[in-house]
Amino acid sequence: MNLVRSFLGAALLTAGYLPAAAQARHEYLLTTNWKFTKGDVADAANPGFNDAKWQTVSVPHDWAIYGPFSPQNDLQTVKIEQNNEKEAKTKAGRTGGLPFIGTGWYRRQLQVPGFGAGQRAVLVFDGAMSDAHVFVNGREMGAWPYGYNSFAVDITEAVKPTGDNVLAVRLQNLPEQSRWYPGAGLYRNVHLIVTNEVHIPVWGTYLTTPTITPEYAKVKLRTKVATPGNAFQPLRLETDIRDAGGKVLATVSTPLTATDGQEFEQNLVVPQPRLWSPETPVLYAATSRLYAGEVLKDEFTTPFGIRSFSIEAGKGFVLNGEPRKFKGVCNHHDLGPLGAAINVAALRRQLTLLKDLGCDAIRTSHNMPAPELVQLCDEMGFLLMVESFDEWKTPKVKNGYSRLFDAWAEKDLVNMVHRDRNHPSVIMWSIGNEVPDQWAPGGSKLAKRLQDIVHREDPTRPVTAGMDQFDAAVNNGFAAVLDVPGFNYKPHRYPEAQAKLPQGFLLGSETASTVSSRGVYKFPVEKAKDKRYPDNQSSSYDLEASNWSQTPDEEFAAQDELAYTLGEFVWTGFDYLGEPWPYDESWPSHSSYFGILDLAGLPKDRFYLYRARWNPTQPTLHLLPHWTWPGREGQTTPVFAYTNYPSAELFVNGVSQGRQTKGPSSQPQTRYRLMWNEVKYQPGSIKVVAYDDAGKAVAEEEVRTAGQPHHIRLLPDHTTLTADGQDLAYVTARVEDAQGNLCPEATNQLQFKVKGAGRFRAVANGDATSLELFHEPRMHAFRGLLVATVQATDTPGALQLTAASKGLKSATVQLTAQAKPVK
Ligand code: GAL
């Protein structure tokens, strides 16, 4: 589509050793030919160590996602204060029930082509879980304990110019280091960057757009220049700015006399700038070339966008002059059945689903995201709150970040900001989530210190934190320190916060935590807190929340009524591994119930409640529950419609059940949903007819009673993949009756086979209690559905996915893997 996609593409293309486009800088992705073993090995860092017996893996790699699940994996006995628990209880599945604890080693040959005197080699780890120690040829060259952060290791001194070098990485995860599934291993990309001695270092550019008018935008680019020993003087930095089509819009050439590490400022002007927003994600790129005399020493491109925003009392959040509220979701970093192992196609699919939802913002709860997510948010148009920590000095879990806080918090914040501060999608930094230091002595001072560090590194964006301890934080000064006070689950207290705090606005930094299992409906239909059922599922009527949280409608009402609210970040966009509340004491639950979409990425009913509110460009008319209830004949079976039409009439087997209209009411539910609470079940069909504001019937939706499971239907999200060894197709498998109705209770086990230019990667059904392994090509349908993931190989060609099941007519879908575009 545009420049960033091609930058991203370029990064991904370099899976092997391709000739780099620029002469001066060579970047390689270290994906293939890694050796891996679990467990500690005394001399694994030693270059002569024989790793032939280790497993061959490709990176990104999550060693724990292959299971098996067990309640013994990281069994935690804890009292969760944030959940208002009064005593310690034993929680299985809190971190996903997967075997992520322990030590793991990765080893790889490291060829550094043409490496010699006057060059530098740096490794960049996008994230390594966790406590990484990096060795080259047996020498430890760097370490980084926090598993979510990116870090660079200069390995120049250890690299041999001739022959192979050996890279070894030791990682270690501890029990009780997390409140959710953290993943394990080199779960994000590892880059090797080879430059001249004189070069622009990692994250060495900082680009801002201090003035934006319709006629022009001023671009200020600060570039760091490394000149070890202050050699090669004078230098010259030439920068040009191009639009997405590659047209040069501005150039500047600056002579430099640099001392090592000095930063230089260049100012350029882009005429008639096209502004970046979620709806118009227009990107530009600044390419800087560093010369010594006429010799090109380095070349580096900084993608960027031009947009202005402010958050002000009385105005709220204003982007490019237009007030708007965040339609946001919080997301964890895992990708469901892929675990924590990053994959661009998987992220792109998540963002595509969130676009359809009408979501425009993401909070990377509660840690630094993969860089690919940030790039995709630039490209596809999402506002990002990049978050750093889930705890500071005071622990929430025994072996969490508090152990690292004193020594590492500043370094972690600096890396976070330096890596992501050029991205137009990033509009806010979060220094923490529900940190117990909110009420600990000195908490406000800590908040100020962390916020000051972030301001020092990036004065252009506000800082927030998600607060849960309302009384403490509002009364002790903590909330007053923050640029943007963020409240988790406090819509009923927004007026009080607004009255007491100086900022004049506030954010729903975490909202709802409504729980539901896709396709599961419980009777009687009742609003409830902490509701548990014997089957470890939650009802999809969307009326069940946690003791600390609310149904979506309660937050909607607060946001609609209170002008000073900045919008919300719903907990969560997607279900994630771990934190199976309200069943965290009740194995086999091991993944969350909070998602708007389930762990397989299938929309729950709630998806349409948010879509009706958030996506004004598409009609939404969604009916629930399903209508196949043998044994419920004559019993009360409420029917809800989630729609952006103002009113609708429901029919059961053609008989009207009356017309409902949304509108102001003391009950938030009737304000945002259409509900027919007294419907009696009879097999047949339910149908809604929606009316527009003028009372005209404009749309209808029907759900029919299904017969016996008859066949499988496969629905791929797209049929053409890129043959890059990474691309994915997500294929939804439906168990249908002979007429093509979804069989909403079907649990048939499906077997998958992939033939041709692809391989089976994973399958998920969204059932938080399922112990079937994601990487095995078989799984039971959950409520009639599951999603298989197929991965392209490096070879272009046709591929087929077949799904079969005893007693069902099987199905095959044809896909094509196309050669990756030549650069
Ligand atoms: C919040 C917390 C989240 C998640 C959520 C579940 O208190 O910030 O990480 O635990 O509760 O409702």
Coordinates of N, CA and C and ligand atoms in Angstrom, one line a residue, residues 80 82-83 94 179-180 332 363 365-366 387 390 396 433-434 466 468 488-489 510-514 546 548-549 571-572 576 579 581 594, ligand 1:
I80 N -4.9 -11.5 45.2 CA -4.8 -10.5 44.2 C -5.5 -9.3 44.7
Q82 N -5.7 -6.3 43.6 CA -6.4 -5.5 42.5 C -7.8 -6.1 42.3
N83 N -8.0 -7.4 42.6 CA -9.3 -8.0 42.4 C -10.1 -8.0 43.7
R94 N -3.1 -19.2 35.7 CA -3.0 -17.7 35.8 C -2.1 -17.2 34.7
R179 N 1.6 -12.0 35.7 CA 0.1 -12.2 35.9 C -0.6 -12.8 34.7
W180 N 0.2 -13.0 33.7 CA -0.5 -13.6 32.4 C 0.6 -14.4 31.7
H332 N -3.1 -7.7 25.0 CA -1.9 -8.3 25.4 C -1.0 -8.6 24.2
R363 N -4.0 0.2 23.4 CA -3.1 0.3 24.5 C -2.3 -1.0 24.6
S365 N -1.0 -3.1 26.6 CA -1.0 -3.5 28.0 C -0.2 -4.8 28.2
H366 N 0.6 -4.8 29.2 CA 1.1 -3.7 30.0 C 2.6 -3.6 29.8
E387 N 2.7 1.3 26.5 CA 2.8 1.1 28.0 C 4.1 0.4 28.4
D390 N 3.9 -3.1 34.5 CA 2.8 -3.5 35.3 C 3.1 -3.3 36.8
K396 N 3.6 -6.9 42.4 CA 2.2 -7.6 42.3 C 2.4 -9.1 42.3
N433 N 0.7 0.4 34.9 CA -0.7 -0.1 35.1 C -0.9 -0.5 36.5
E434 N -1.9 0.1 37.1 CA -2.3 -0.3 38.5 C -1.2 -0.6 39.4
G466 N -2.5 3.9 34.2 CA -3.8 3.3 34.5 C -3.9 3.2 36.0
D468 N -6.1 2.2 39.5 CA -7.3 1.5 40.0 C -7.6 1.9 41.4
N488 N -8.9 3.1 35.7 CA -9.4 1.7 35.3 C -10.7 1.4 36.0
Y489 N -11.7 1.2 35.3 CA -13.0 0.8 35.8 C -13.7 1.7 36.8
E510 N -8.8 1.8 31.2 CA -9.1 0.4 31.1 C -10.6 0.3 31.5
T511 N -11.4 -0.3 30.6 CA -12.8 -0.3 30.9 C -13.5 -1.7 30.7
A512 N -14.6 -1.8 31.2 CA -15.6 -2.9 31.0 C -15.1 -4.2 31.7
S513 N -14.1 -4.9 31.2 CA -13.8 -6.3 31.7 C -15.1 -7.1 31.8
T514 N -15.9 -7.0 30.8 CA -17.1 -7.9 30.7 C -16.6 -9.2 30.3
S546 N -16.9 -8.3 36.3 CA -16.1 -8.7 37.6 C -16.5 -7.7 38.7
W548 N -14.9 -5.7 40.1 CA -14.3 -4.3 40.0 C -14.7 -3.7 38.7
S549 N -15.5 -4.3 37.9 CA -15.7 -3.8 36.5 C -17.2 -3.7 36.2
W571 N -11.0 -3.4 28.1 CA -10.3 -4.7 28.4 C -11.1 -5.8 27.9
T572 N -10.7 -6.6 26.9 CA -9.6 -6.4 26.0 C -10.2 -6.6 24.5
Y576 N -6.7 -13.5 25.6 CA -5.3 -13.8 25.7 C -5.0 -15.0 26.6
E579 N -4.7 -15.5 32.8 CA -5.8 -14.7 33.5 C -7.2 -15.1 33.2
W581 N -10.0 -15.3 34.6 CA -11.0 -14.8 35.5 C -12.4 -15.0 34.8
F594 N -12.3 -12.0 28.7 CA -12.6 -10.6 28.6 C -12.7 -10.1 27.1
Ligands
GAL1 C1 -7.1 -4.9 35.6 C2 -5.7 -5.1 35.1 C3 -5.6 -5.9 33.9 C4 -6.4 -7.1 34.0 C5 -7.8 -6.7 34.3 C6 -8.8 -7.8 34.3 O1 -7.2 -4.6 36.9 O2 -5.1 -3.8 34.9 O3 -4.2 -6.3 33.7 O4 -5.9 -7.9 35.1 O5 -7.9 -6.0 35.5 O6 -10.1 -7.3 34.6

